[in-house]
mmCIF file of C-alpha atoms in Angstrom:
data_model
loop_
_atom_site.group_PDB
_atom_site.id
_atom_site.type_symbol
_atom_site.label_atom_id
_atom_site.label_comp_id
_atom_site.label_asym_id
_atom_site.label_seq_id
_atom_site.Cartn_x
_atom_site.Cartn_y
_atom_site.Cartn_z
ATOM 1 C CA UNK A 241 0.000 0.000 0.000
ATOM 2 C CA UNK A 242 1.019 3.654 -0.202
ATOM 3 C CA UNK A 243 2.332 4.977 3.052
ATOM 4 C CA UNK A 244 3.203 8.377 4.418
ATOM 5 C CA UNK A 245 3.499 11.962 3.180
ATOM 6 C CA UNK A 246 6.390 14.365 2.713
ATOM 7 C CA UNK A 247 6.539 15.226 6.415
ATOM 8 C CA UNK A 248 8.070 11.838 7.208
ATOM 9 C CA UNK A 249 11.481 11.866 8.880
ATOM 10 C CA UNK A 250 14.545 12.165 6.582
ATOM 11 C CA UNK A 251 15.633 8.758 5.377
ATOM 12 C CA UNK A 252 12.178 7.202 5.471
ATOM 13 C CA UNK A 253 11.361 8.146 1.887
ATOM 14 C CA UNK A 254 14.559 7.999 -0.144
ATOM 15 C CA UNK A 255 16.563 5.862 2.287
ATOM 16 C CA UNK A 256 18.908 3.553 0.444
ATOM 17 C CA UNK A 257 20.132 5.945 -2.248
ATOM 18 C CA UNK A 258 23.122 6.934 -0.128
ATOM 19 C CA UNK A 259 24.406 3.384 -0.596
ATOM 20 C CA UNK A 260 23.708 3.208 -4.337
ATOM 21 C CA UNK A 261 26.878 2.764 -6.362
ATOM 22 C CA UNK A 262 25.356 2.629 -9.850
ATOM 23 C CA UNK A 263 22.600 5.142 -10.543
ATOM 24 C CA UNK A 264 20.467 5.860 -13.605
ATOM 25 C CA UNK A 265 19.078 9.406 -13.718
ATOM 26 C CA UNK A 266 16.185 10.111 -16.079
ATOM 27 C CA UNK A 267 15.607 13.775 -16.905
ATOM 28 C CA UNK A 268 12.248 14.709 -18.404
ATOM 29 C CA UNK A 269 11.708 17.097 -21.310
ATOM 30 C CA UNK A 270 9.678 19.498 -19.184
ATOM 31 C CA UNK A 271 12.591 19.721 -16.730
ATOM 32 C CA UNK A 272 15.282 20.781 -19.207
ATOM 33 C CA UNK A 273 13.237 22.068 -22.146
ATOM 34 C CA UNK A 274 10.176 23.797 -20.659
ATOM 35 C CA UNK A 275 7.963 25.249 -23.340
ATOM 36 C CA UNK A 276 10.084 23.574 -25.996
ATOM 37 C CA UNK A 277 13.183 25.691 -25.292
ATOM 38 C CA UNK A 278 16.334 23.988 -24.030
ATOM 39 C CA UNK A 279 17.229 25.450 -20.620
ATOM 40 C CA UNK A 280 21.024 25.331 -20.583
ATOM 41 C CA UNK A 281 21.114 26.745 -17.050
ATOM 42 C CA UNK A 282 19.044 23.803 -15.818
ATOM 43 C CA UNK A 283 21.290 21.388 -17.705
ATOM 44 C CA UNK A 284 24.327 23.022 -16.113
ATOM 45 C CA UNK A 285 22.847 22.740 -12.623
ATOM 46 C CA UNK A 286 22.086 19.047 -13.086
ATOM 47 C CA UNK A 287 25.478 18.423 -14.680
ATOM 48 C CA UNK A 288 27.211 19.849 -11.613
ATOM 49 C CA UNK A 289 25.351 17.360 -9.441
ATOM 50 C CA UNK A 290 26.054 14.476 -11.819
ATOM 51 C CA UNK A 291 29.745 15.374 -11.853
ATOM 52 C CA UNK A 292 29.817 15.415 -8.055
ATOM 53 C CA UNK A 293 28.219 11.972 -7.977
ATOM 54 C CA UNK A 294 30.679 10.640 -10.548
ATOM 55 C CA UNK A 295 33.678 12.054 -8.684
ATOM 56 C CA UNK A 296 32.452 10.375 -5.492
ATOM 57 C CA UNK A 297 33.020 7.017 -7.176
ATOM 58 C CA UNK A 298 29.481 6.307 -8.319
ATOM 59 C CA UNK A 299 28.659 5.028 -11.785
ATOM 60 C CA UNK A 300 26.210 7.513 -13.280
ATOM 61 C CA UNK A 301 24.072 6.993 -16.388
ATOM 62 C CA UNK A 302 21.756 9.706 -17.722
ATOM 63 C CA UNK A 303 18.637 9.059 -19.787
ATOM 64 C CA UNK A 304 17.810 12.474 -21.171
ATOM 65 C CA UNK A 305 14.622 13.499 -22.883
ATOM 66 C CA UNK A 306 14.470 16.807 -24.689
ATOM 67 C CA UNK A 307 15.603 16.158 -28.264
ATOM 68 C CA UNK A 308 12.179 16.649 -29.827
ATOM 69 C CA UNK A 309 11.330 19.505 -27.463
ATOM 70 C CA UNK A 310 14.630 21.208 -28.307
ATOM 71 C CA UNK A 311 14.244 20.879 -32.058
ATOM 72 C CA UNK A 312 10.631 21.337 -33.095
ATOM 73 C CA UNK A 313 10.730 25.127 -33.234
ATOM 74 C CA UNK A 314 13.523 24.952 -35.819
ATOM 75 C CA UNK A 315 10.962 23.291 -38.097
ATOM 76 C CA UNK A 316 8.697 26.322 -37.845
ATOM 77 C CA UNK A 317 6.292 24.605 -35.449
ATOM 78 C CA UNK A 318 4.662 26.359 -32.512
ATOM 79 C CA UNK A 319 3.855 23.213 -30.529
ATOM 80 C CA UNK A 320 5.204 19.705 -30.034
ATOM 81 C CA UNK A 321 4.553 17.693 -33.214
ATOM 82 C CA UNK A 322 2.163 14.771 -33.113
ATOM 83 C CA UNK A 323 3.074 12.897 -36.272
ATOM 84 C CA UNK A 324 5.955 10.436 -36.008
ATOM 85 C CA UNK A 325 7.702 11.909 -39.079
ATOM 86 C CA UNK A 326 7.718 15.441 -37.643
ATOM 87 C CA UNK A 327 8.881 14.094 -34.278
ATOM 88 C CA UNK A 328 11.741 12.307 -36.019
ATOM 89 C CA UNK A 329 12.710 15.473 -37.872
ATOM 90 C CA UNK A 330 12.554 17.512 -34.670
ATOM 91 C CA UNK A 331 14.695 14.927 -32.879
ATOM 92 C CA UNK A 332 17.256 15.082 -35.676
ATOM 93 C CA UNK A 333 17.566 18.843 -35.106
ATOM 94 C CA UNK A 334 17.322 18.749 -31.328
ATOM 95 C CA UNK A 335 19.563 15.790 -30.433
ATOM 96 C CA UNK A 336 22.859 17.557 -31.307
ATOM 97 C CA UNK A 337 21.728 20.613 -29.368
ATOM 98 C CA UNK A 338 20.816 18.457 -26.385
ATOM 99 C CA UNK A 339 24.063 16.496 -26.465
ATOM 100 C CA UNK A 340 26.176 19.623 -26.872
ATOM 101 C CA UNK A 341 24.515 21.129 -23.808
ATOM 102 C CA UNK A 342 25.251 18.057 -21.692
ATOM 103 C CA UNK A 343 28.800 17.713 -22.998
ATOM 104 C CA UNK A 344 29.627 21.364 -22.382
ATOM 105 C CA UNK A 345 28.046 21.377 -18.932
ATOM 106 C CA UNK A 346 29.810 18.206 -17.765
ATOM 107 C CA UNK A 347 33.044 19.336 -19.397
ATOM 108 C CA UNK A 348 33.237 22.371 -17.131
ATOM 109 C CA UNK A 349 33.666 19.873 -14.283
ATOM 110 C CA UNK A 350 36.268 17.823 -16.164
ATOM 111 C CA UNK A 351 33.816 14.976 -16.685
ATOM 112 C CA UNK A 352 33.580 13.359 -20.109
ATOM 113 C CA UNK A 353 30.244 12.356 -21.600
ATOM 114 C CA UNK A 354 29.229 9.948 -24.365
ATOM 115 C CA UNK A 355 26.133 9.852 -26.553
ATOM 116 C CA UNK A 356 24.317 6.506 -26.709
ATOM 117 C CA UNK A 357 21.174 6.230 -28.859
ATOM 118 C CA UNK A 358 19.061 3.101 -28.476
ATOM 119 C CA UNK A 359 15.978 1.513 -30.016
ATOM 120 C CA UNK A 360 13.826 -1.290 -28.693
ATOM 121 C CA UNK A 361 15.624 -3.660 -31.068
ATOM 122 C CA UNK A 362 18.896 -2.966 -29.263
ATOM 123 C CA UNK A 363 17.313 -4.177 -26.030
ATOM 124 C CA UNK A 364 15.148 -6.897 -27.574
ATOM 125 C CA UNK A 365 17.817 -8.912 -29.385
ATOM 126 C CA UNK A 366 20.078 -10.706 -26.949
ATOM 127 C CA UNK A 367 23.379 -10.103 -28.765
ATOM 128 C CA UNK A 368 22.681 -6.411 -29.293
ATOM 129 C CA UNK A 369 21.513 -6.162 -25.670
ATOM 130 C CA UNK A 370 24.781 -7.679 -24.470
ATOM 131 C CA UNK A 371 26.795 -5.415 -26.751
ATOM 132 C CA UNK A 372 24.999 -2.343 -25.384
ATOM 133 C CA UNK A 373 25.724 -3.484 -21.841
ATOM 134 C CA UNK A 374 29.399 -4.079 -22.599
ATOM 135 C CA UNK A 375 29.703 -0.647 -24.196
ATOM 136 C CA UNK A 376 28.116 1.039 -21.196
ATOM 137 C CA UNK A 377 30.326 -0.922 -18.799
ATOM 138 C CA UNK A 378 33.448 0.210 -20.661
ATOM 139 C CA UNK A 379 32.300 3.827 -20.547
ATOM 140 C CA UNK A 380 31.521 3.641 -16.843
ATOM 141 C CA UNK A 381 34.845 1.952 -16.085
ATOM 142 C CA UNK A 382 36.524 4.891 -17.842
ATOM 143 C CA UNK A 383 34.539 7.316 -15.625
ATOM 144 C CA UNK A 384 32.572 8.604 -18.611
ATOM 145 C CA UNK A 385 28.926 9.595 -18.126
ATOM 146 C CA UNK A 386 26.730 8.046 -20.853
ATOM 147 C CA UNK A 387 23.902 10.297 -22.051
ATOM 148 C CA UNK A 388 21.226 7.967 -23.405
ATOM 149 C CA UNK A 389 18.181 8.751 -25.496
ATOM 150 C CA UNK A 390 15.931 6.775 -27.781
ATOM 151 C CA UNK A 391 17.072 6.989 -31.388
ATOM 152 C CA UNK A 392 13.969 8.983 -32.311
ATOM 153 C CA UNK A 393 15.259 10.039 -35.726
ATOM 154 C CA UNK A 394 15.110 6.497 -37.099
ATOM 155 C CA UNK A 395 12.694 4.747 -34.747
ATOM 156 C CA UNK A 396 9.308 3.660 -36.006
ATOM 157 C CA UNK A 397 6.433 2.055 -34.169
ATOM 158 C CA UNK A 398 7.752 -1.509 -34.332
ATOM 159 C CA UNK A 399 11.143 -0.622 -32.863
ATOM 160 C CA UNK A 400 10.210 2.157 -30.429
ATOM 161 C CA UNK A 401 10.745 1.669 -26.713
ATOM 162 C CA UNK A 402 7.731 3.915 -26.163
ATOM 163 C CA UNK A 403 8.815 6.660 -23.775
ATOM 164 C CA UNK A 404 11.936 7.607 -21.869
ATOM 165 C CA UNK A 405 10.505 6.563 -18.502
ATOM 166 C CA UNK A 406 10.355 2.990 -19.796
ATOM 167 C CA UNK A 407 13.726 3.382 -21.511
ATOM 168 C CA UNK A 408 15.277 4.517 -18.217
ATOM 169 C CA UNK A 409 13.870 1.482 -16.412
ATOM 170 C CA UNK A 410 15.171 -0.863 -19.101
ATOM 171 C CA UNK A 411 18.573 0.828 -18.949
ATOM 172 C CA UNK A 412 18.571 0.396 -15.158
ATOM 173 C CA UNK A 413 17.931 -3.318 -15.708
ATOM 174 C CA UNK A 414 20.528 -3.428 -18.493
ATOM 175 C CA UNK A 415 23.358 -2.061 -16.355
ATOM 176 C CA UNK A 416 22.229 -3.621 -13.055
ATOM 177 C CA UNK A 417 21.662 -0.251 -11.391
ATOM 178 C CA UNK A 418 21.077 0.051 -7.659
ATOM 179 C CA UNK A 419 18.817 3.060 -8.136
ATOM 180 C CA UNK A 420 16.734 4.859 -10.735
ATOM 181 C CA UNK A 421 15.978 8.542 -10.159
ATOM 182 C CA UNK A 422 13.284 10.066 -12.384
ATOM 183 C CA UNK A 423 13.439 13.853 -12.329
ATOM 184 C CA UNK A 424 10.124 15.408 -13.299
ATOM 185 C CA UNK A 425 8.086 18.605 -13.030
ATOM 186 C CA UNK A 426 5.903 16.699 -10.565
ATOM 187 C CA UNK A 427 6.989 16.694 -6.903
ATOM 188 C CA UNK A 428 6.376 12.949 -6.782
ATOM 189 C CA UNK A 429 3.300 10.735 -6.722
ATOM 190 C CA UNK A 430 0.557 12.795 -5.114
ATOM 191 C CA UNK A 431 -2.614 11.729 -3.347
ATOM 192 C CA UNK A 432 -5.317 12.133 -6.011
ATOM 193 C CA UNK A 433 -3.002 14.501 -7.878
ATOM 194 C CA UNK A 434 -2.794 17.041 -5.032
ATOM 195 C CA UNK A 435 0.800 18.433 -5.135
ATOM 196 C CA UNK A 436 0.565 19.357 -1.456
ATOM 197 C CA UNK A 437 0.168 15.675 -0.522
ATOM 198 C CA UNK A 438 3.168 13.792 -1.889
ATOM 199 C CA UNK A 439 3.321 10.103 -1.047
ATOM 200 C CA UNK A 440 6.735 9.407 0.470
ATOM 201 C CA UNK A 441 6.994 5.644 0.036
ATOM 202 C CA UNK A 442 5.248 3.117 -2.193
ATOM 203 C CA UNK A 443 5.531 -0.621 -1.722
ATOM 204 C CA UNK A 444 2.444 -1.573 -3.764
ATOM 205 C CA UNK A 445 2.498 -0.035 -7.229
ATOM 206 C CA UNK A 446 -0.852 -1.525 -8.208
ATOM 207 C CA UNK A 447 -2.524 0.315 -5.324
ATOM 208 C CA UNK A 448 -0.601 3.489 -6.126
ATOM 209 C CA UNK A 449 -2.179 3.674 -9.587
ATOM 210 C CA UNK A 450 -5.384 4.891 -7.968
ATOM 211 C CA UNK A 451 -3.636 8.254 -7.491
ATOM 212 C CA UNK A 452 -2.570 8.708 -11.123
ATOM 213 C CA UNK A 453 -4.081 11.669 -12.941
ATOM 214 C CA UNK A 454 -4.242 11.653 -16.743
ATOM 215 C CA UNK A 455 -2.243 14.013 -18.934
ATOM 216 C CA UNK A 456 1.389 14.935 -19.599
ATOM 217 C CA UNK A 457 3.538 18.007 -19.197
ATOM 218 C CA UNK A 458 2.840 19.253 -22.724
ATOM 219 C CA UNK A 459 6.397 18.793 -23.996
ATOM 220 C CA UNK A 460 6.946 15.246 -22.740
ATOM 221 C CA UNK A 461 5.445 11.974 -23.931
ATOM 222 C CA UNK A 462 4.900 10.412 -20.528
ATOM 223 C CA UNK A 463 2.941 11.110 -17.388
ATOM 224 C CA UNK A 464 2.746 9.671 -13.909
ATOM 225 C CA UNK A 465 1.289 6.447 -15.303
ATOM 226 C CA UNK A 466 4.404 5.786 -17.387
ATOM 227 C CA UNK A 467 6.569 6.558 -14.374
ATOM 228 C CA UNK A 468 4.740 3.934 -12.338
ATOM 229 C CA UNK A 469 5.213 1.466 -15.201
ATOM 230 C CA UNK A 470 8.921 2.274 -15.152
ATOM 231 C CA UNK A 471 9.067 1.950 -11.371
ATOM 232 C CA UNK A 472 7.477 -1.474 -11.635
ATOM 233 C CA UNK A 473 10.106 -2.640 -14.127
ATOM 234 C CA UNK A 474 13.050 -1.275 -12.163
ATOM 235 C CA UNK A 475 11.910 -2.436 -8.723
ATOM 236 C CA UNK A 476 11.286 -5.943 -10.072
ATOM 237 C CA UNK A 477 14.918 -5.900 -11.176
ATOM 238 C CA UNK A 478 16.097 -4.977 -7.671
ATOM 239 C CA UNK A 479 16.577 -1.204 -8.047
ATOM 240 C CA UNK A 480 15.212 1.422 -5.706
ATOM 241 C CA UNK A 481 13.268 4.112 -7.581
ATOM 242 C CA UNK A 482 12.596 7.741 -6.722
ATOM 243 C CA UNK A 483 10.400 10.257 -8.534
ATOM 244 C CA UNK A 484 11.491 13.752 -7.554
ATOM 245 C CA UNK A 485 11.154 17.384 -8.743
ATOM 246 C CA UNK A 486 13.968 18.139 -11.168
ATOM 247 C CA UNK A 487 13.871 21.891 -10.560
ATOM 248 C CA UNK A 488 14.534 21.552 -6.819
ATOM 249 C CA UNK A 489 17.999 22.949 -6.024
ATOM 250 C CA UNK A 490 20.619 20.208 -5.581
ATOM 251 C CA UNK A 491 17.902 17.561 -5.757
ATOM 252 C CA UNK A 492 20.169 14.782 -6.990
ATOM 253 C CA UNK A 493 22.947 15.545 -4.529
ATOM 254 C CA UNK A 494 20.461 15.592 -1.685
ATOM 255 C CA UNK A 495 18.841 12.340 -2.777
ATOM 256 C CA UNK A 496 22.196 10.579 -3.015
ATOM 257 C CA UNK A 497 23.000 11.844 0.470
ATOM 258 C CA UNK A 498 19.925 9.979 1.723
ATOM 259 C CA UNK A 499 17.464 12.853 2.029
ATOM 260 C CA UNK A 500 13.790 11.948 1.576
ATOM 261 C CA UNK A 501 12.513 13.888 -1.423
ATOM 262 C CA UNK A 502 9.617 12.966 -3.670
ATOM 263 C CA UNK A 503 8.303 9.406 -3.792
ATOM 264 C CA UNK A 504 10.429 6.321 -3.217
ATOM 265 C CA UNK A 505 9.516 2.853 -4.496
ATOM 266 C CA UNK A 506 10.743 -0.181 -2.617
ATOM 267 C CA UNK A 507 12.410 -2.975 -4.624
ATOM 268 C CA UNK A 508 9.980 -5.873 -4.903
ATOM 269 C CA UNK A 509 12.548 -8.646 -4.693
ATOM 270 C CA UNK A 510 16.159 -9.694 -5.031
ATOM 271 C CA UNK A 511 18.052 -8.454 -8.061
ATOM 272 C CA UNK A 512 17.745 -10.950 -10.892
ATOM 273 C CA UNK A 513 20.470 -12.370 -13.060
ATOM 274 C CA UNK A 514 21.209 -10.146 -16.048
ATOM 275 C CA UNK A 515 19.676 -12.679 -18.433
ATOM 276 C CA UNK A 516 16.519 -12.848 -16.346
ATOM 277 C CA UNK A 517 16.235 -9.058 -16.365
ATOM 278 C CA UNK A 518 16.500 -9.099 -20.146
ATOM 279 C CA UNK A 519 14.004 -11.926 -20.587
ATOM 280 C CA UNK A 520 11.550 -10.593 -18.034
ATOM 281 C CA UNK A 521 11.366 -7.007 -19.241
ATOM 282 C CA UNK A 522 13.506 -5.999 -22.228
ATOM 283 C CA UNK A 523 12.274 -8.594 -24.690
ATOM 284 C CA UNK A 524 9.085 -7.979 -26.648
ATOM 285 C CA UNK A 525 6.482 -10.701 -26.367
ATOM 286 C CA UNK A 526 5.528 -12.206 -29.729
ATOM 287 C CA UNK A 527 2.780 -14.560 -28.587
ATOM 288 C CA UNK A 528 1.240 -16.424 -25.673
ATOM 289 C CA UNK A 529 1.147 -19.976 -24.393
ATOM 290 C CA UNK A 530 -1.999 -20.744 -22.389
ATOM 291 C CA UNK A 531 -1.366 -23.444 -19.783
ATOM 292 C CA UNK A 532 -3.526 -25.527 -17.462
ATOM 293 C CA UNK A 533 -3.488 -25.287 -13.679
ATOM 294 C CA UNK A 534 -1.171 -28.259 -13.267
ATOM 295 C CA UNK A 535 1.429 -26.646 -15.493
ATOM 296 C CA UNK A 536 0.919 -23.324 -13.747
ATOM 297 C CA UNK A 537 1.628 -24.871 -10.336
ATOM 298 C CA UNK A 538 4.701 -26.688 -11.616
ATOM 299 C CA UNK A 539 6.119 -23.499 -13.125
ATOM 300 C CA UNK A 540 5.351 -21.227 -10.162
ATOM 301 C CA UNK A 541 6.111 -23.640 -7.315
ATOM 302 C CA UNK A 542 8.983 -25.658 -8.772
ATOM 303 C CA UNK A 543 10.193 -23.480 -11.644
ATOM 304 C CA UNK A 544 9.570 -26.421 -13.932
ATOM 305 C CA UNK A 545 9.797 -26.398 -17.708
ATOM 306 C CA UNK A 546 6.657 -26.116 -19.826
ATOM 307 C CA UNK A 547 5.855 -29.410 -21.493
ATOM 308 C CA UNK A 548 3.438 -29.730 -24.418
ATOM 309 C CA UNK A 549 0.990 -31.754 -22.356
ATOM 310 C CA UNK A 550 0.351 -28.770 -20.070
ATOM 311 C CA UNK A 551 -0.332 -26.315 -22.906
ATOM 312 C CA UNK A 552 -3.988 -25.644 -23.696
ATOM 313 C CA UNK A 553 -3.678 -22.926 -26.334
ATOM 314 C CA UNK A 554 -1.300 -20.858 -28.463
ATOM 315 C CA UNK A 555 -1.937 -17.207 -29.370
ATOM 316 C CA UNK A 556 -0.127 -15.068 -31.922
ATOM 317 C CA UNK A 557 2.349 -15.833 -34.656
ATOM 318 C CA UNK A 558 6.005 -16.319 -33.748
ATOM 319 C CA UNK A 559 9.166 -18.118 -34.767
ATOM 320 C CA UNK A 560 11.158 -20.622 -32.744
ATOM 321 C CA UNK A 561 13.265 -18.786 -30.155
ATOM 322 C CA UNK A 562 10.785 -15.927 -29.773
ATOM 323 C CA UNK A 563 9.772 -14.550 -26.384
ATOM 324 C CA UNK A 564 6.284 -15.601 -25.323
ATOM 325 C CA UNK A 565 4.053 -14.833 -22.374
ATOM 326 C CA UNK A 566 2.843 -17.728 -20.246
ATOM 327 C CA UNK A 567 -0.632 -17.357 -18.788
ATOM 328 C CA UNK A 568 -3.344 -19.534 -17.344
ATOM 329 C CA UNK A 569 -6.745 -20.226 -18.842
ATOM 330 C CA UNK A 570 -8.094 -17.750 -16.283
ATOM 331 C CA UNK A 571 -5.876 -14.975 -17.677
ATOM 332 C CA UNK A 572 -3.172 -14.854 -14.996
ATOM 333 C CA UNK A 573 0.223 -13.927 -16.402
ATOM 334 C CA UNK A 574 2.821 -16.102 -14.670
ATOM 335 C CA UNK A 575 5.993 -16.054 -16.735
ATOM 336 C CA UNK A 576 7.890 -15.159 -19.866
ATOM 337 C CA UNK A 577 10.042 -17.563 -21.803
ATOM 338 C CA UNK A 578 11.705 -18.424 -25.085
ATOM 339 C CA UNK A 579 9.685 -20.913 -27.129
ATOM 340 C CA UNK A 580 11.671 -23.788 -28.622
ATOM 341 C CA UNK A 581 9.017 -24.139 -31.320
ATOM 342 C CA UNK A 582 7.235 -21.808 -33.727
ATOM 343 C CA UNK A 583 3.569 -20.920 -33.146
ATOM 344 C CA UNK A 584 2.477 -23.311 -35.934
ATOM 345 C CA UNK A 585 4.389 -26.226 -34.434
ATOM 346 C CA UNK A 586 3.367 -25.299 -30.879
ATOM 347 C CA UNK A 587 -0.304 -25.467 -31.894
ATOM 348 C CA UNK A 588 0.236 -28.980 -33.224
ATOM 349 C CA UNK A 589 1.798 -29.953 -29.888
ATOM 350 C CA UNK A 590 -1.018 -28.716 -27.616
ATOM 351 C CA UNK A 591 -1.761 -31.456 -25.085
ATOM 352 C CA UNK A 592 0.777 -33.855 -26.613
ATOM 353 C CA UNK A 593 3.120 -35.996 -24.493
ATOM 354 C CA UNK A 594 6.800 -35.197 -24.917
ATOM 355 C CA UNK A 595 7.540 -38.676 -26.267
ATOM 356 C CA UNK A 596 5.077 -38.022 -29.088
ATOM 357 C CA UNK A 597 6.667 -34.805 -30.399
ATOM 358 C CA UNK A 598 8.688 -36.479 -33.139
ATOM 359 C CA UNK A 599 5.718 -38.478 -34.406
ATOM 360 C CA UNK A 600 3.612 -35.292 -34.577
ATOM 361 C CA UNK A 601 6.181 -32.912 -36.099
ATOM 362 C CA UNK A 602 8.574 -35.305 -37.790
ATOM 363 C CA UNK A 603 11.376 -33.983 -35.596
ATOM 364 C CA UNK A 604 12.015 -33.243 -31.923
ATOM 365 C CA UNK A 605 14.161 -30.254 -31.097
ATOM 366 C CA UNK A 606 13.627 -30.719 -27.382
ATOM 367 C CA UNK A 607 11.043 -32.247 -25.043
ATOM 368 C CA UNK A 608 10.020 -28.890 -23.578
ATOM 369 C CA UNK A 609 8.239 -26.096 -25.382
ATOM 370 C CA UNK A 610 9.909 -23.693 -22.946
ATOM 371 C CA UNK A 611 12.855 -24.975 -20.934
ATOM 372 C CA UNK A 612 13.133 -23.729 -17.368
ATOM 373 C CA UNK A 613 16.521 -22.139 -18.163
ATOM 374 C CA UNK A 614 14.694 -19.967 -20.706
ATOM 375 C CA UNK A 615 11.879 -19.048 -18.300
ATOM 376 C CA UNK A 616 11.461 -16.225 -15.812
ATOM 377 C CA UNK A 617 8.535 -15.745 -13.455
ATOM 378 C CA UNK A 618 6.674 -12.451 -13.478
ATOM 379 C CA UNK A 619 4.233 -10.942 -11.012
ATOM 380 C CA UNK A 620 0.797 -12.362 -11.570
ATOM 381 C CA UNK A 621 -1.627 -10.127 -13.445
ATOM 382 C CA UNK A 622 -4.134 -10.251 -16.248
ATOM 383 C CA UNK A 623 -2.845 -9.885 -19.767
ATOM 384 C CA UNK A 624 0.087 -10.907 -21.917
ATOM 385 C CA UNK A 625 2.869 -8.440 -21.309
#
């Protein structure tokens, strides 16, 4: 449930960030480009805090929005574009401006920065995912601050991450971050949207959604709902998450010192293996395997593999090796996994014993449709993602 307000004692809201050694900081468009104009003074103020964190020995990764907001006016537009093509064009203009601002601001503190542009494909495909992680690790080992953004100029619907809140959460999972700080124009998650009543700590994100108000900042693509989605991803991967006001003086420095600012989200479990983080959240689901209750219990209670005999239905079209959701006939999502068989072959194997696979298909790649080594449990919910 949601507990407490901003008058809680210091340490009760953002406690834990003082110990974080690897931190992802997401900066929203409305924080650094209010009204669609890049605020270099705000960038400089945040860069000073990032540099201080980096010099203290922390690994710092920045996910920065603001490319589209910084560039759309150069196209002769008076408001943020809605069409994907105009957004891509605005990003192409704005991304160099955004990166130059970060590089200049960090450079004044003798901290080097690096531009990293990602698409969903880079996180979805295992080899590209691993390559991105290795690149970021090398940069961090060299004490360089990566500035990450979605590659908006070339992204299209099929390869878009969606919004930078989600991208920040996936990056936190990618690099195994201890903490994710989302800097926003909002003071945190507020009770029924009332900015005077900020919720200090959340340990039940589902319950917290009752306080989400619709709408965005006007220059950003996300809202509080996307931030809760991001918090859910990151906390499931073992990171502590804080939503805090980006315009507050020294907000990042104060958070990393342990001060309670904004809304903190408690990690929901132990940090997963890197491969489990990728499989559980970064991959895009291509289809669904519907399983019976016996299979559900075996998977949840014993982390067993999914055998054909326990499968009751196959949804979607996918190739062998694709990521699939695993849910019950009642609609409970229980896991994600990599299917050893295509959707066409999986449909032919519904309810079949493992020793009959070869006689049905003419070949047997393996006895399991999803092997337990290619399976990760997720928090139970309705749906397929």
